[in-house]
């Protein structure tokens, strides 16, 4: 605890000394995720979507890890401490989270899509990283960084299942993605007030650019490797900042 | 500062301490009795310190022991860890090539013995598991092992007041969560050390080898120790020793984890400590006796497999006499002070509740 307070202090002073016009009083930052397919909201098990190859599908599960989040300003970053979040479309509470940040003006957001390699090799974890969350491989230790499950008539799997469990944290098999988003307008964090940053994801990104992936050819991905890396290359482009609500 | 201010600060601090103390009485326990974990003399330091972030305590160990022997960790109550890892077989599945799992299933590999795990950098025959704490997730959730899921295990444990008491004693509060359960199991399995066989006594000058055992030891050092080095009798590397592929299991070992063809048919070098107790042998339990294992090294190695270890390209010729001596030596690695230690047993009289 003391150690953590110390780190916080260090970060605060670092941020404070870089950013101009930032007072020492912290404000609250709320980050919300709106998951969509090309802007259409995802209703699990119900909405039928069509991918760029005219294949239709429904989504039954959609979850991903956001970790090591930080707000950026021209001279540095403000890091969220112990930053591990599981965004799960089936759990409304998981779609937003908040943390206190140093007051001031920020121009962007960086985070890791997935769980950093250190936490993948450090034994039993808790909270968002609890293996109870069903985002952990037991036969080949490591977190599933992002998961989509659904159904599609074009799938040749039993029960027309579509299942993408994307993971791999080490060496050539790493699917970890550093995501950097620039705010359309400056984000102001002010003492005692809440600023909200709304991020929209577009699941359609999983199908193409740079890699075209058809359900008929790839209905499943359940281990680290080439296919997982291709899907991760695609989904790394699924985020955009939809709205900033300054206090 | 005025004395009045100092006094009022003191009063606030003291009041706070009293409040914390009052809360503690209900929910929290004092710190557990930490145990110092000793590395046997002359042994290397473990590559990663498994007790660094999971401080070993008597209460944590006892909780781990109870969990290890508790059938409730499995779906139907019949498959505790100990059903496949039996103490008298050095915590392997005694006399089973593959072990029985939930609902009339079999495991797809031979259950390895459990000891000296603190030195093992990667667990399972293919090294797929990278930390002792997360290892139990694999058997608990595998349909052909314990067939359970974590939620349901935790629910069962939370219904048992003796567990609430033991979690509180080990971790300060009665909260039962997956992290605590896994850490407690690691305190138990990680504590099992085997370092007191006849071989160890000879090395410490407390016993002597017979003529045959000495011959076997000499042969071992020349022919086997490059992969099974002392004092752990393994280097924990992954190697192919030229076993033909079992056509039912189609197990290619390490390649499943790395996806690299160079790792095809490589399996973790097992420790040979307690090897006389851990038959049948190899990742699929294909050999019933040490005799059969030595026949493999002598004449069975498939030398055409591309990933065969270079040390075995010429096989290891073992003459009849040498074979007997080698087997005598391997028997000196049995450590009954571990396999019969009541501290590791599941007998109720040894449990502290």
Coordinates of C-alpha atoms in Angstrom, one line a residue, chain B:
Chain B
X1 CA 3.3 23.0 16.9
X2 CA 1.3 23.6 20.1
X3 CA 1.1 20.7 22.6
X4 CA -2.7 20.8 22.3
X5 CA -2.6 20.1 18.6
X6 CA -0.1 17.3 19.1
X7 CA -2.4 15.7 21.7
X8 CA -5.5 16.0 19.5
X9 CA -3.5 14.4 16.5
X10 CA -2.4 11.6 18.9
X11 CA -6.0 11.1 20.0
X12 CA -7.2 10.8 16.4
X13 CA -4.5 8.4 15.5
X14 CA -5.1 6.3 18.6
X15 CA -8.9 6.3 18.0
X16 CA -8.2 5.2 14.4
X17 CA -6.1 2.3 15.6
X18 CA -8.7 1.2 18.1
X19 CA -11.3 1.3 15.3
X20 CA -9.1 -0.8 13.1
X21 CA -8.5 -3.2 16.0
X22 CA -12.2 -3.6 16.6
X23 CA -12.9 -4.4 13.0
X24 CA -10.1 -7.0 12.9
X25 CA -11.7 -9.0 15.8
X26 CA -14.7 -9.8 13.7
X27 CA -13.4 -10.3 10.2
X28 CA -9.7 -10.6 10.1
X29 CA -7.2 -12.9 11.7
X30 CA -3.7 -12.1 12.8
X31 CA -0.8 -12.9 10.4
X32 CA -0.3 -16.6 9.8
X33 CA 2.8 -18.5 11.0
X34 CA 5.2 -18.0 8.2
X35 CA 7.5 -20.9 7.4
X36 CA 11.0 -20.6 6.2
X37 CA 11.5 -22.6 3.1
X38 CA 14.9 -24.2 2.9
X39 CA 16.8 -25.2 -0.2
X40 CA 18.6 -28.5 0.4
X41 CA 22.4 -28.0 0.8
X42 CA 24.3 -27.9 -2.4
X43 CA 21.1 -27.5 -4.6
X44 CA 20.8 -24.7 -7.1
X45 CA 18.5 -21.8 -6.3
X46 CA 15.1 -22.2 -8.1
X47 CA 14.9 -20.2 -11.3
X48 CA 11.8 -18.3 -10.1
X49 CA 11.0 -18.0 -6.4
X50 CA 7.5 -19.5 -6.2
X51 CA 7.0 -18.3 -2.6
X52 CA 8.1 -14.7 -3.3
X53 CA 4.6 -13.4 -3.8
X54 CA 2.9 -16.3 -2.0
X55 CA 4.5 -16.3 1.3
X56 CA 4.6 -19.8 2.7
X57 CA 2.8 -20.3 6.0
X58 CA 1.7 -23.2 8.1
X59 CA -2.0 -22.2 7.7
X60 CA -1.6 -21.7 3.9
X61 CA 0.1 -25.1 3.6
X62 CA -2.6 -26.9 5.6
X63 CA -5.3 -25.3 3.6
X64 CA -3.5 -26.4 0.4
X65 CA -3.3 -29.9 1.7
X66 CA -7.0 -30.0 2.5
X67 CA -7.8 -28.8 -0.9
X68 CA -5.5 -31.3 -2.6
X69 CA -7.3 -34.2 -0.9
X70 CA -10.8 -32.8 -1.3
X71 CA -13.1 -34.4 -3.9
X72 CA -15.3 -31.3 -4.0
X73 CA -12.8 -29.8 -6.3
X74 CA -14.2 -32.3 -8.9
X75 CA -17.6 -32.4 -10.4
X76 CA -18.9 -35.6 -8.8
X77 CA -16.7 -35.6 -5.7
X78 CA -14.6 -38.6 -6.8
X79 CA -11.5 -37.0 -8.3
X80 CA -9.5 -34.9 -5.9
X81 CA -6.0 -34.0 -7.0
X82 CA -4.9 -36.9 -4.9
X83 CA -6.9 -39.5 -6.9
X84 CA -4.3 -39.1 -9.7
X85 CA -1.3 -38.0 -7.6
X86 CA -0.9 -40.6 -4.9
X87 CA 1.7 -40.1 -2.1
X88 CA 2.9 -43.6 -2.0
X89 CA 3.7 -43.3 -5.7
X90 CA 5.6 -40.1 -5.1
X91 CA 2.4 -38.3 -6.1
X92 CA 2.1 -40.0 -9.5
X93 CA -0.7 -42.3 -10.6
X94 CA 0.6 -45.5 -9.2
X95 CA 0.6 -48.4 -11.8
X96 CA -1.5 -46.4 -14.3
X97 CA -0.3 -45.5 -17.8
X98 CA -3.2 -43.0 -18.1
X99 CA -5.3 -41.9 -15.1
X100 CA -9.0 -42.2 -14.6
X101 CA -11.0 -39.0 -14.8
X102 CA -14.6 -37.8 -14.3
X103 CA -17.4 -39.8 -16.0
X104 CA -15.4 -42.8 -17.2
X105 CA -12.7 -40.9 -19.0
X106 CA -9.0 -41.2 -19.2
X107 CA -6.3 -38.6 -19.2
X108 CA -4.3 -38.4 -22.4
X109 CA -1.0 -38.4 -20.6
X110 CA 0.7 -40.2 -17.7
X111 CA 0.3 -38.3 -14.4
X112 CA 3.8 -37.2 -13.4
X113 CA 5.0 -37.4 -9.8
X114 CA 4.9 -34.1 -7.8
X115 CA 8.0 -33.0 -5.9
X116 CA 10.7 -30.4 -6.3
X117 CA 8.2 -28.4 -8.3
X118 CA 9.8 -25.2 -7.1
X119 CA 12.7 -25.8 -9.4
X120 CA 10.5 -26.6 -12.5
X121 CA 10.4 -23.6 -14.8
X122 CA 7.4 -24.9 -16.9
X123 CA 4.9 -27.6 -15.9
X124 CA 3.2 -30.4 -17.9
X125 CA 4.9 -32.8 -20.3
X126 CA 4.8 -30.1 -23.0
X127 CA 5.6 -27.2 -20.8
X128 CA 2.2 -25.6 -21.5
X129 CA 1.7 -24.3 -18.0
X130 CA 4.1 -21.5 -16.9
X131 CA 3.4 -21.1 -13.2
X132 CA 2.6 -23.5 -10.4
X133 CA -0.3 -21.3 -9.2
X134 CA -2.3 -21.6 -12.4
X135 CA -1.6 -25.3 -12.9
X136 CA -4.7 -26.6 -11.0
X137 CA -7.0 -24.7 -13.4
X138 CA -6.1 -27.3 -16.0
X139 CA -7.2 -30.5 -14.1
X140 CA -10.1 -28.8 -12.4
X141 CA -11.7 -27.7 -15.7
X142 CA -10.7 -30.6 -18.0
X143 CA -13.7 -32.8 -18.8
X144 CA -11.5 -35.9 -18.6
X145 CA -9.9 -35.0 -15.3
X146 CA -12.0 -33.3 -12.6
X147 CA -14.8 -32.0 -14.9
X148 CA -15.7 -29.0 -12.8
X149 CA -15.8 -25.3 -13.3
X150 CA -14.2 -22.7 -10.9
X151 CA -17.5 -21.0 -10.0
X152 CA -19.0 -24.2 -8.7
X153 CA -15.9 -25.2 -6.8
X154 CA -15.8 -21.9 -5.0
X155 CA -19.5 -22.2 -4.2
X156 CA -19.0 -25.6 -2.6
X157 CA -16.0 -24.4 -0.6
X158 CA -17.9 -21.3 0.7
X159 CA -20.6 -23.5 2.1
X160 CA -18.1 -25.2 4.4
X161 CA -17.4 -23.3 7.6
X162 CA -14.1 -25.1 8.2
X163 CA -12.9 -23.7 4.9
X164 CA -14.1 -20.2 5.9
X165 CA -12.0 -20.6 9.1
X166 CA -9.0 -21.9 7.2
X167 CA -9.0 -19.2 4.5
X168 CA -9.2 -16.7 7.3
X169 CA -6.3 -18.2 9.2
X170 CA -4.2 -18.4 6.0
X171 CA -5.1 -15.1 4.4
X172 CA -6.5 -12.9 7.1
X173 CA -10.2 -12.7 6.1
X174 CA -12.7 -15.5 5.4
X175 CA -13.0 -14.5 1.7
X176 CA -12.8 -17.6 -0.6
X177 CA -11.7 -16.7 -4.1
X178 CA -9.8 -18.4 -6.9
X179 CA -6.6 -16.6 -6.3
X180 CA -6.4 -17.7 -2.6
X181 CA -7.4 -21.2 -3.5
X182 CA -4.7 -21.5 -6.1
X183 CA -2.1 -19.9 -3.9
X184 CA -2.9 -22.3 -1.1
X185 CA -2.6 -25.3 -3.4
X186 CA 0.8 -24.0 -4.6
X187 CA 1.9 -23.8 -1.0
X188 CA 1.2 -27.4 -0.5
X189 CA 2.5 -28.9 -3.8
X190 CA 5.4 -26.5 -3.9
X191 CA 6.5 -27.6 -0.4
X192 CA 6.9 -31.2 -1.4
X193 CA 10.7 -31.6 -1.6
X194 CA 12.4 -34.9 -2.2
X195 CA 16.0 -34.7 -1.1
X196 CA 16.5 -37.6 1.3
X197 CA 17.0 -40.8 -0.8
X198 CA 19.8 -43.2 -0.3
X199 CA 21.6 -41.4 -3.1
X200 CA 21.4 -38.1 -1.0
X201 CA 22.6 -39.9 2.1
X202 CA 25.6 -41.2 0.1
X203 CA 26.3 -37.7 -1.2
X204 CA 26.2 -36.4 2.4
X205 CA 28.5 -39.2 3.6
X206 CA 25.8 -40.9 5.7
X207 CA 25.6 -44.1 3.7
X208 CA 27.5 -45.9 1.0
X209 CA 26.6 -47.4 -2.3
X210 CA 26.9 -51.1 -2.9
X211 CA 29.3 -52.3 -5.6
X212 CA 26.5 -52.6 -8.1
X213 CA 24.9 -49.2 -7.2
X214 CA 28.3 -47.6 -7.6
X215 CA 28.8 -49.1 -11.0
X216 CA 25.3 -48.0 -12.0
X217 CA 26.1 -44.5 -10.8
X218 CA 29.3 -44.3 -12.8
X219 CA 27.4 -45.5 -16.0
X220 CA 24.6 -43.0 -15.3
X221 CA 27.0 -40.1 -15.0
X222 CA 28.6 -41.0 -18.3
X223 CA 25.5 -41.7 -20.3
X224 CA 22.3 -40.2 -18.8
X225 CA 23.3 -37.2 -16.8
X226 CA 23.5 -34.8 -19.7
X227 CA 19.7 -34.7 -19.8
X228 CA 19.1 -36.0 -16.2
X229 CA 21.7 -34.0 -14.3
X230 CA 22.2 -34.2 -10.5
X231 CA 20.9 -33.1 -8.1
X232 CA 17.4 -32.8 -9.6
X233 CA 18.0 -35.5 -12.2
X234 CA 16.5 -33.4 -14.9
X235 CA 17.5 -30.1 -16.7
X236 CA 13.8 -29.5 -17.4
X237 CA 14.5 -29.1 -21.1
X238 CA 12.3 -30.5 -23.9
X239 CA 13.7 -33.3 -26.0
X240 CA 12.8 -36.1 -28.3
X241 CA 14.2 -39.5 -27.3
X242 CA 12.9 -41.3 -30.4
X243 CA 9.8 -43.0 -29.1
X244 CA 7.4 -44.1 -31.9
X245 CA 4.2 -41.9 -32.0
X246 CA 1.3 -43.5 -30.3
X247 CA -1.4 -43.6 -33.0
X248 CA -4.3 -43.3 -30.7
X249 CA -3.0 -40.3 -28.8
X250 CA -1.1 -38.6 -31.6
X251 CA 0.8 -36.5 -29.1
X252 CA 3.5 -34.3 -30.5
X253 CA 4.4 -32.7 -27.2
X254 CA 6.0 -29.3 -27.1
X255 CA 5.0 -28.5 -30.7
X256 CA 1.4 -28.0 -29.6
X257 CA 2.5 -25.2 -27.4
X258 CA 5.1 -23.4 -29.5
X259 CA 3.6 -24.3 -32.9
X260 CA 7.2 -24.8 -34.1
X261 CA 8.0 -28.0 -36.1
X262 CA 11.4 -28.1 -34.4
X263 CA 9.6 -29.0 -31.2
X264 CA 7.8 -32.0 -32.7
X265 CA 7.8 -35.0 -30.3
X266 CA 9.7 -33.2 -27.6
X267 CA 8.7 -33.7 -24.1
X268 CA 10.0 -32.4 -20.8
X269 CA 12.9 -34.4 -19.3
X270 CA 11.4 -36.0 -16.2
X271 CA 13.3 -36.1 -12.9
X272 CA 14.5 -39.6 -12.1
X273 CA 14.1 -39.1 -8.4
X274 CA 11.7 -41.8 -7.0
X275 CA 11.6 -43.3 -10.5
X276 CA 11.3 -46.9 -9.0
X277 CA 7.9 -45.8 -7.7
X278 CA 6.5 -43.9 -10.7
X279 CA 6.0 -46.7 -13.2
X280 CA 4.6 -46.9 -15.9
X281 CA 7.0 -44.6 -17.7
X282 CA 7.2 -41.8 -20.4
X283 CA 4.6 -39.2 -21.2
X284 CA 2.0 -41.8 -22.1
X285 CA 3.0 -44.5 -19.6
X286 CA 4.0 -46.9 -22.4
X287 CA 6.7 -48.7 -20.5
X288 CA 5.8 -50.9 -17.6
X289 CA 9.3 -51.3 -16.1
X290 CA 12.7 -49.7 -15.9
X291 CA 13.9 -52.7 -17.9
X292 CA 11.7 -51.7 -20.8
X293 CA 12.9 -48.1 -20.6
X294 CA 16.6 -49.2 -20.8
X295 CA 15.7 -51.5 -23.7
X296 CA 14.4 -48.4 -25.5
X297 CA 17.6 -46.4 -24.9
X298 CA 19.7 -49.5 -25.9
X299 CA 17.8 -50.6 -29.0
X300 CA 14.4 -49.0 -29.4
X301 CA 15.2 -45.4 -30.4
X302 CA 13.8 -44.5 -33.8
X303 CA 16.9 -42.8 -35.2
X304 CA 15.1 -41.5 -38.3
X305 CA 13.0 -38.9 -36.5
X306 CA 14.3 -35.5 -37.6
X307 CA 14.0 -33.9 -34.1
X308 CA 15.7 -36.8 -32.3
X309 CA 18.1 -35.4 -29.7
X310 CA 21.7 -35.4 -31.1
X311 CA 22.9 -37.2 -27.9
X312 CA 20.9 -40.2 -29.0
X313 CA 21.7 -40.6 -32.6
X314 CA 23.8 -43.7 -31.8
X315 CA 21.4 -44.9 -29.1
X316 CA 22.9 -45.8 -25.7
X317 CA 24.4 -49.3 -25.7
X318 CA 23.8 -50.9 -22.3
X319 CA 25.2 -54.4 -21.7
X320 CA 23.2 -56.8 -19.6
X321 CA 25.3 -56.4 -16.5
X322 CA 25.3 -52.6 -16.8
X323 CA 21.6 -52.7 -17.1
X324 CA 21.2 -54.4 -13.7
X325 CA 23.6 -52.1 -12.0
X326 CA 21.9 -49.0 -13.5
X327 CA 18.5 -50.2 -12.2
X328 CA 20.1 -50.8 -8.8
X329 CA 21.3 -47.3 -8.9
X330 CA 18.0 -45.8 -10.0
X331 CA 16.4 -47.5 -6.9
X332 CA 18.7 -45.5 -4.7
X333 CA 16.7 -42.4 -5.8
X334 CA 13.6 -43.5 -3.9
X335 CA 12.8 -41.2 -1.0
X336 CA 10.5 -42.9 1.5
X337 CA 10.9 -40.0 3.9
X338 CA 8.9 -38.0 1.4
X339 CA 6.5 -40.7 0.2
X340 CA 5.7 -41.6 3.8
X341 CA 5.8 -38.2 5.4
X342 CA 2.6 -37.7 7.4
X343 CA 2.9 -33.9 6.7
X344 CA 2.0 -34.5 3.1
X345 CA -0.6 -37.2 3.7
X346 CA -4.4 -36.9 3.4
X347 CA -5.1 -38.7 6.6
X348 CA -7.5 -36.8 8.7
X349 CA -5.7 -37.2 11.9
X350 CA -2.9 -35.1 10.4
X351 CA -5.1 -32.2 9.6
X352 CA -5.3 -29.1 11.8
X353 CA -8.8 -27.7 11.7

